[in-house]
Short mmCIF file of C-alpha atoms in Angstrom, two decimals:
data_model
loop_
_atom_site.label_atom_id
_atom_site.label_comp_id
_atom_site.label_asym_id
_atom_site.label_seq_id
_atom_site.Cartn_x
_atom_site.Cartn_y
_atom_site.Cartn_z
CA MET A 1 -24.99 29.04 18.37
CA ASN A 2 -26.29 25.95 20.17
CA PRO A 3 -25.23 22.84 18.24
CA ASP A 4 -26.85 19.47 18.96
CA TRP A 5 -23.55 17.61 18.65
CA ILE A 6 -20.00 17.84 17.34
CA ALA A 7 -18.69 15.77 14.41
CA VAL A 8 -14.93 15.07 14.41
CA ASP A 9 -12.68 13.58 11.74
CA TRP A 10 -9.31 12.93 13.42
CA GLY A 11 -6.63 11.74 11.05
CA THR A 12 -2.89 11.22 11.25
CA THR A 13 -2.03 14.78 10.21
CA ARG A 14 -5.18 16.87 10.80
CA LEU A 15 -8.03 17.34 13.24
CA ARG A 16 -11.31 18.67 11.85
CA ALA A 17 -14.54 19.39 13.72
CA TRP A 18 -18.00 20.57 12.76
CA ALA A 19 -20.72 22.00 15.02
CA MET A 20 -23.87 20.22 13.91
CA ASP A 21 -27.54 21.21 13.97
CA GLY A 22 -29.14 17.86 13.25
CA ARG A 23 -27.61 16.80 9.93
CA SER A 24 -26.39 20.26 8.97
CA PRO A 25 -22.98 21.75 9.82
CA VAL A 26 -23.25 25.29 11.18
CA ALA A 27 -19.55 25.93 11.87
CA GLU A 28 -16.21 24.27 11.12
CA ALA A 29 -12.73 24.40 12.63
CA ALA A 30 -9.47 22.55 11.98
CA SER A 31 -5.96 22.23 13.37
CA GLU A 32 -2.73 20.40 12.60
CA ASP A 33 -3.09 18.32 15.79
CA GLY A 34 -3.33 14.99 14.02
CA MET A 35 -2.62 11.70 15.76
CA GLY A 36 0.94 11.68 14.46
CA ARG A 37 2.03 14.68 16.52
CA LEU A 38 0.23 13.87 19.80
CA THR A 39 1.03 11.75 22.82
CA ARG A 40 -1.90 9.96 24.43
CA ASP A 41 -2.33 12.69 27.04
CA GLY A 42 -2.39 15.34 24.32
CA PHE A 43 -5.67 14.36 22.68
CA ALA A 44 -8.03 15.88 25.24
CA PRO A 45 -6.30 19.31 25.29
CA ALA A 46 -6.12 19.35 21.47
CA LEU A 47 -9.85 18.67 21.19
CA HIS A 48 -10.81 21.10 23.93
CA GLY A 49 -8.77 23.85 22.32
CA LEU A 50 -10.45 23.34 18.96
CA LEU A 51 -13.96 23.12 20.46
CA GLU A 52 -13.45 26.38 22.37
CA ALA A 53 -12.71 28.05 19.05
CA LEU A 54 -15.62 26.28 17.34
CA ALA A 55 -18.41 26.42 19.93
CA PRO A 56 -17.26 28.07 23.16
CA GLY A 57 -19.01 26.92 26.33
CA THR A 58 -20.92 24.17 24.54
CA SER A 59 -21.28 20.76 26.18
CA VAL A 60 -22.75 18.29 23.70
CA PRO A 61 -21.84 14.77 22.54
CA VAL A 62 -18.81 14.45 20.28
CA ILE A 63 -18.76 11.68 17.65
CA ALA A 64 -15.28 11.05 16.24
CA CYS A 65 -13.86 8.80 13.55
CA GLY A 66 -10.40 8.08 12.21
CA MET A 67 -7.00 7.51 13.76
CA VAL A 68 -8.13 8.86 17.13
CA GLY A 69 -9.32 5.27 17.72
CA ALA A 70 -6.07 3.61 16.62
CA ARG A 71 -3.73 1.76 18.96
CA GLN A 72 -1.52 4.87 19.02
CA GLY A 73 -4.54 7.17 19.37
CA TRP A 74 -6.52 8.51 22.32
CA VAL A 75 -8.11 5.16 23.11
CA GLU A 76 -8.24 2.07 20.92
CA ALA A 77 -11.67 1.40 19.42
CA PRO A 78 -11.81 -2.34 18.62
CA TYR A 79 -12.24 -3.33 14.98
CA ARG A 80 -15.47 -4.90 13.74
CA GLN A 81 -15.12 -7.96 11.51
CA VAL A 82 -16.40 -7.89 7.92
CA PRO A 83 -18.85 -8.72 6.49
CA CYS A 84 -20.80 -6.15 8.46
CA THR A 85 -22.46 -2.76 8.15
CA PRO A 86 -19.81 -0.06 7.79
CA VAL A 87 -20.76 1.67 11.04
CA GLY A 88 -22.12 -0.14 14.08
CA GLY A 89 -21.95 -0.23 17.84
CA PRO A 90 -20.70 -0.16 20.36
CA LEU A 91 -18.89 3.14 20.03
CA THR A 92 -15.86 3.52 22.31
CA ARG A 93 -15.81 6.26 24.93
CA ALA A 94 -12.68 8.35 25.31
CA GLY A 95 -11.35 9.30 28.71
CA ASP A 96 -13.09 12.66 28.72
CA GLY A 97 -16.05 12.31 31.02
CA GLY A 98 -17.87 10.12 28.52
CA SER A 99 -18.80 12.88 26.07
CA VAL A 100 -16.47 11.71 23.25
CA HIS A 101 -17.50 8.59 21.35
CA ILE A 102 -15.23 6.95 18.77
CA VAL A 103 -16.44 4.97 15.76
CA PRO A 104 -14.76 1.54 15.46
CA GLY A 105 -12.81 0.61 12.35
CA LEU A 106 -13.18 -2.54 10.26
CA ARG A 107 -10.95 -5.60 9.99
CA GLN A 108 -10.58 -8.42 7.50
CA ASP A 109 -8.70 -11.66 8.16
CA ARG A 110 -9.23 -13.43 4.80
CA PRO A 111 -8.38 -13.60 1.95
CA ALA A 112 -5.73 -11.12 3.12
CA ALA A 113 -5.35 -9.30 6.41
CA ASP A 114 -6.51 -5.69 6.19
CA VAL A 115 -7.86 -2.86 8.35
CA MET A 116 -9.49 0.54 7.93
CA ARG A 117 -10.19 3.50 10.23
CA GLY A 118 -12.18 6.49 9.08
CA GLU A 119 -13.07 5.12 5.65
CA GLU A 120 -15.84 2.97 7.21
CA THR A 121 -17.54 6.23 8.24
CA GLN A 122 -17.28 7.62 4.71
CA ILE A 123 -18.73 4.36 3.35
CA ALA A 124 -21.64 4.57 5.79
CA GLY A 125 -22.25 8.16 4.74
CA PHE A 126 -22.12 7.31 1.05
CA LEU A 127 -24.65 4.50 1.53
CA GLY A 128 -26.89 6.84 3.50
CA LEU A 129 -26.77 9.34 0.65
CA ASN A 130 -27.15 6.60 -2.00
CA PRO A 131 -29.44 3.93 -0.53
CA GLY A 132 -29.52 0.62 -2.36
CA PHE A 133 -26.02 0.96 -3.83
CA ASP A 134 -24.38 -2.41 -4.52
CA GLY A 135 -20.94 -2.45 -6.06
CA THR A 136 -17.49 -1.10 -5.22
CA ILE A 137 -16.49 2.06 -3.40
CA CYS A 138 -12.97 3.38 -4.04
CA LEU A 139 -11.64 5.75 -1.37
CA PRO A 140 -8.41 7.34 -2.67
CA GLY A 141 -5.91 8.69 -0.17
CA THR A 142 -2.56 7.99 1.41
CA HIS A 143 -3.79 4.41 1.72
CA THR A 144 -6.47 3.85 -0.92
CA LYS A 145 -9.30 1.49 -0.02
CA TRP A 146 -11.40 -0.63 -2.37
CA ALA A 147 -14.54 -1.91 -0.63
CA GLN A 148 -17.09 -4.36 -2.03
CA ILE A 149 -20.61 -3.47 -0.90
CA SER A 150 -23.64 -5.78 -0.93
CA ALA A 151 -27.00 -5.33 0.84
CA GLY A 152 -25.65 -2.44 2.90
CA GLU A 153 -22.63 -4.34 4.19
CA VAL A 154 -18.90 -4.20 3.54
CA VAL A 155 -18.25 -7.71 2.23
CA SER A 156 -14.50 -7.38 1.65
CA PHE A 157 -11.90 -4.70 1.08
CA GLN A 158 -8.28 -4.16 0.15
CA THR A 159 -5.77 -1.37 0.70
CA ALA A 160 -3.05 0.02 -1.58
CA MET A 161 -0.30 2.30 -0.25
CA THR A 162 -0.24 4.21 -3.53
CA GLY A 163 -0.43 7.70 -2.05
CA GLU A 164 2.28 7.00 0.49
CA LEU A 165 4.51 5.47 -2.18
CA PHE A 166 4.12 8.56 -4.36
CA GLY A 167 5.04 10.79 -1.41
CA ALA A 168 8.09 8.67 -0.63
CA LEU A 169 9.25 8.77 -4.26
CA ARG A 170 8.77 12.53 -4.43
CA ASP A 171 10.46 13.34 -1.12
CA HIS A 172 12.98 10.59 -0.37
CA THR A 173 14.33 9.09 -3.61
CA VAL A 174 16.38 10.18 -6.59
CA LEU A 175 13.09 11.19 -8.23
CA SER A 176 12.84 14.11 -5.81
CA HIS A 177 14.99 16.00 -8.35
CA THR A 178 12.72 15.02 -11.22
CA LEU A 179 9.02 14.99 -10.37
CA ASP A 180 7.15 18.19 -11.19
CA ASP A 181 3.73 19.35 -10.00
CA ALA A 182 2.19 19.95 -13.42
CA ASP A 183 -1.31 18.55 -13.98
CA ASP A 184 -0.64 16.89 -17.34
CA GLU A 185 -3.77 14.90 -18.20
CA ALA A 186 -2.31 13.33 -21.34
CA ALA A 187 0.85 12.16 -19.56
CA PHE A 188 -1.23 10.79 -16.68
CA ALA A 189 -3.58 8.86 -18.99
CA GLU A 190 -0.69 7.36 -20.96
CA ALA A 191 1.07 6.29 -17.75
CA VAL A 192 -2.11 4.72 -16.31
CA SER A 193 -2.40 2.57 -19.42
CA ASP A 194 1.28 1.64 -19.17
CA GLY A 195 0.99 0.84 -15.47
CA MET A 196 -2.04 -1.35 -16.02
CA SER A 197 -0.59 -3.27 -18.95
CA ARG A 198 2.87 -3.79 -17.39
CA PRO A 199 2.57 -3.57 -13.57
CA GLU A 200 5.61 -5.84 -13.24
CA ALA A 201 7.70 -3.11 -14.94
CA LEU A 202 6.74 -0.40 -12.44
CA ALA A 203 10.20 0.02 -10.88
CA GLN A 204 11.89 0.30 -14.29
CA ARG A 205 9.27 2.72 -15.65
CA LEU A 206 9.74 4.97 -12.62
CA PHE A 207 13.51 5.16 -13.04
CA ALA A 208 13.00 5.94 -16.71
CA LEU A 209 11.50 9.25 -15.61
CA ARG A 210 14.83 10.14 -14.02
CA ALA A 211 16.77 9.00 -17.08
CA ARG A 212 14.57 11.06 -19.40
CA HIS A 213 15.19 14.11 -17.25
CA LEU A 214 18.96 13.63 -17.41
CA LEU A 215 19.23 12.74 -21.10
CA GLU A 216 16.54 14.95 -22.61
CA GLY A 217 16.73 17.81 -20.15
CA THR A 218 13.03 17.88 -19.40
CA ALA A 219 10.92 16.83 -16.45
CA ALA A 220 7.65 18.05 -17.98
CA GLY A 221 4.75 15.83 -16.92
CA SER A 222 6.96 13.61 -14.75
CA GLY A 223 4.82 13.99 -11.64
CA ALA A 224 1.67 13.09 -13.55
CA ARG A 225 3.47 10.13 -15.15
CA ALA A 226 4.66 8.79 -11.80
CA SER A 227 1.16 9.15 -10.38
CA GLY A 228 -0.32 7.44 -13.43
CA LEU A 229 2.12 4.52 -13.26
CA LEU A 230 1.33 3.91 -9.60
CA ILE A 231 -2.43 4.23 -10.01
CA GLY A 232 -2.34 2.06 -13.13
CA ALA A 233 -0.52 -0.72 -11.28
CA GLU A 234 -3.05 -0.39 -8.45
CA LEU A 235 -5.99 -0.65 -10.84
CA ALA A 236 -4.46 -3.74 -12.42
CA HIS A 237 -4.41 -5.50 -9.05
CA ALA A 238 -7.84 -4.16 -8.05
CA ARG A 239 -9.45 -5.23 -11.36
CA PRO A 240 -11.75 -7.84 -9.71
CA TYR A 241 -13.20 -5.04 -7.59
CA TRP A 242 -14.18 -2.66 -10.39
CA LEU A 243 -14.41 -4.59 -13.66
CA GLY A 244 -18.06 -4.83 -14.70
CA MET A 245 -19.20 -3.40 -11.35
CA PRO A 246 -20.98 -0.18 -10.36
CA VAL A 247 -18.18 1.97 -8.94
CA ALA A 248 -18.17 5.04 -6.72
CA VAL A 249 -15.14 7.18 -5.90
CA VAL A 250 -15.23 9.00 -2.56
CA GLY A 251 -12.37 11.40 -1.90
CA GLU A 252 -10.90 14.87 -2.06
CA ARG A 253 -11.56 16.60 -5.35
CA GLY A 254 -8.17 16.40 -7.07
CA LEU A 255 -7.25 12.83 -6.19
CA ALA A 256 -10.79 11.55 -6.71
CA ALA A 257 -10.79 13.12 -10.17
CA ARG A 258 -7.57 11.28 -11.06
CA TYR A 259 -8.94 7.91 -10.01
CA ALA A 260 -12.23 8.61 -11.81
CA ALA A 261 -10.34 9.53 -15.00
CA ALA A 262 -8.26 6.36 -14.77
CA LEU A 263 -11.38 4.22 -14.32
CA ARG A 264 -13.22 5.92 -17.18
CA ALA A 265 -10.31 5.16 -19.49
CA GLN A 266 -10.92 1.48 -18.73
CA GLY A 267 -14.63 1.70 -19.59
CA ALA A 268 -16.00 2.14 -16.06
CA ALA A 269 -18.51 4.87 -15.21
CA PRO A 270 -17.67 5.91 -11.65
CA MET A 271 -19.90 8.10 -9.51
CA VAL A 272 -17.77 10.74 -7.73
CA THR A 273 -18.73 12.04 -4.28
CA ARG A 274 -16.92 14.49 -2.00
CA ALA A 275 -15.35 12.93 1.07
CA ASP A 276 -16.57 15.64 3.49
CA ALA A 277 -20.23 15.06 2.69
CA CYS A 278 -19.84 11.32 3.25
CA THR A 279 -17.86 11.79 6.47
CA LEU A 280 -20.56 14.01 7.99
CA ALA A 281 -23.36 11.69 6.87
CA GLY A 282 -21.48 8.71 8.30
CA LEU A 283 -20.86 10.44 11.63
CA GLY A 284 -24.58 11.24 11.65
CA ALA A 285 -25.31 7.51 11.26
CA ALA A 286 -22.98 6.80 14.20
CA ARG A 287 -24.81 9.42 16.29
CA LYS A 288 -28.10 7.69 15.52
CA ILE A 289 -26.64 4.36 16.73
CA LEU A 290 -25.48 6.06 19.93
CA LYS A 291 -28.89 7.61 20.57
CA GLU A 292 -30.67 4.30 19.99
CA ALA A 293 -28.32 2.55 22.45
CA SER A 294 -28.86 5.11 25.21
#
């Protein structure tokens, strides 16, 4: 196997790499060496170890996106200011002989301060796969992004910590004894509607899940209800982004399906696209920028 280049998605918890032949992945490898478990001098060994398993003896350019370019990452890749294209130069070189190039994130100062790393690459990939798209892209995750797109540029965006809040409720609050893992579509849909109509009651509605468990002896659907309440409150705040707009959801299958279902219940017709396909297409766009600059 002789790949042309290596695509890398380096998040807080995971490191993923693909050996690429042009636009096509020919091999994939992953490890748990995310940014969160590495010191600055640990990034190069973590990448080298993964690449030796993926494409031993290969020396080709590596294009990376995500938290590898954060302030706590391998080397900080400066943010680009919106409005701008989702991916643009210059890419930042890591301290690895110049073969590793990191995609910069995006920043927004007004109307509210915000940043993204990694999602800009998925946005670029989505636009490459869906040329001419104007509207809103929702990228569900630990920190869900809502990005307004016009004429191929990210005009504005906002972030909701919905995924992280759900994890904190499940693992570090009294609800850890209550929330189940059942995929209850009816409970989720009802809770989304409740969360949207009464976002100010979110804290009370969440505790009611605990009370129901204690008084009625059942926790059935509680995880789906908590998820629905949180996503419903998020959709209520993000309404200007999706109401009456073309909407795309880019994410991992399960979470993307939940957001798409919540949006459909409000009359939207979201297009759903897998995150991996967009990440690879976006890293391909970054590689093209690098080649044109060299």
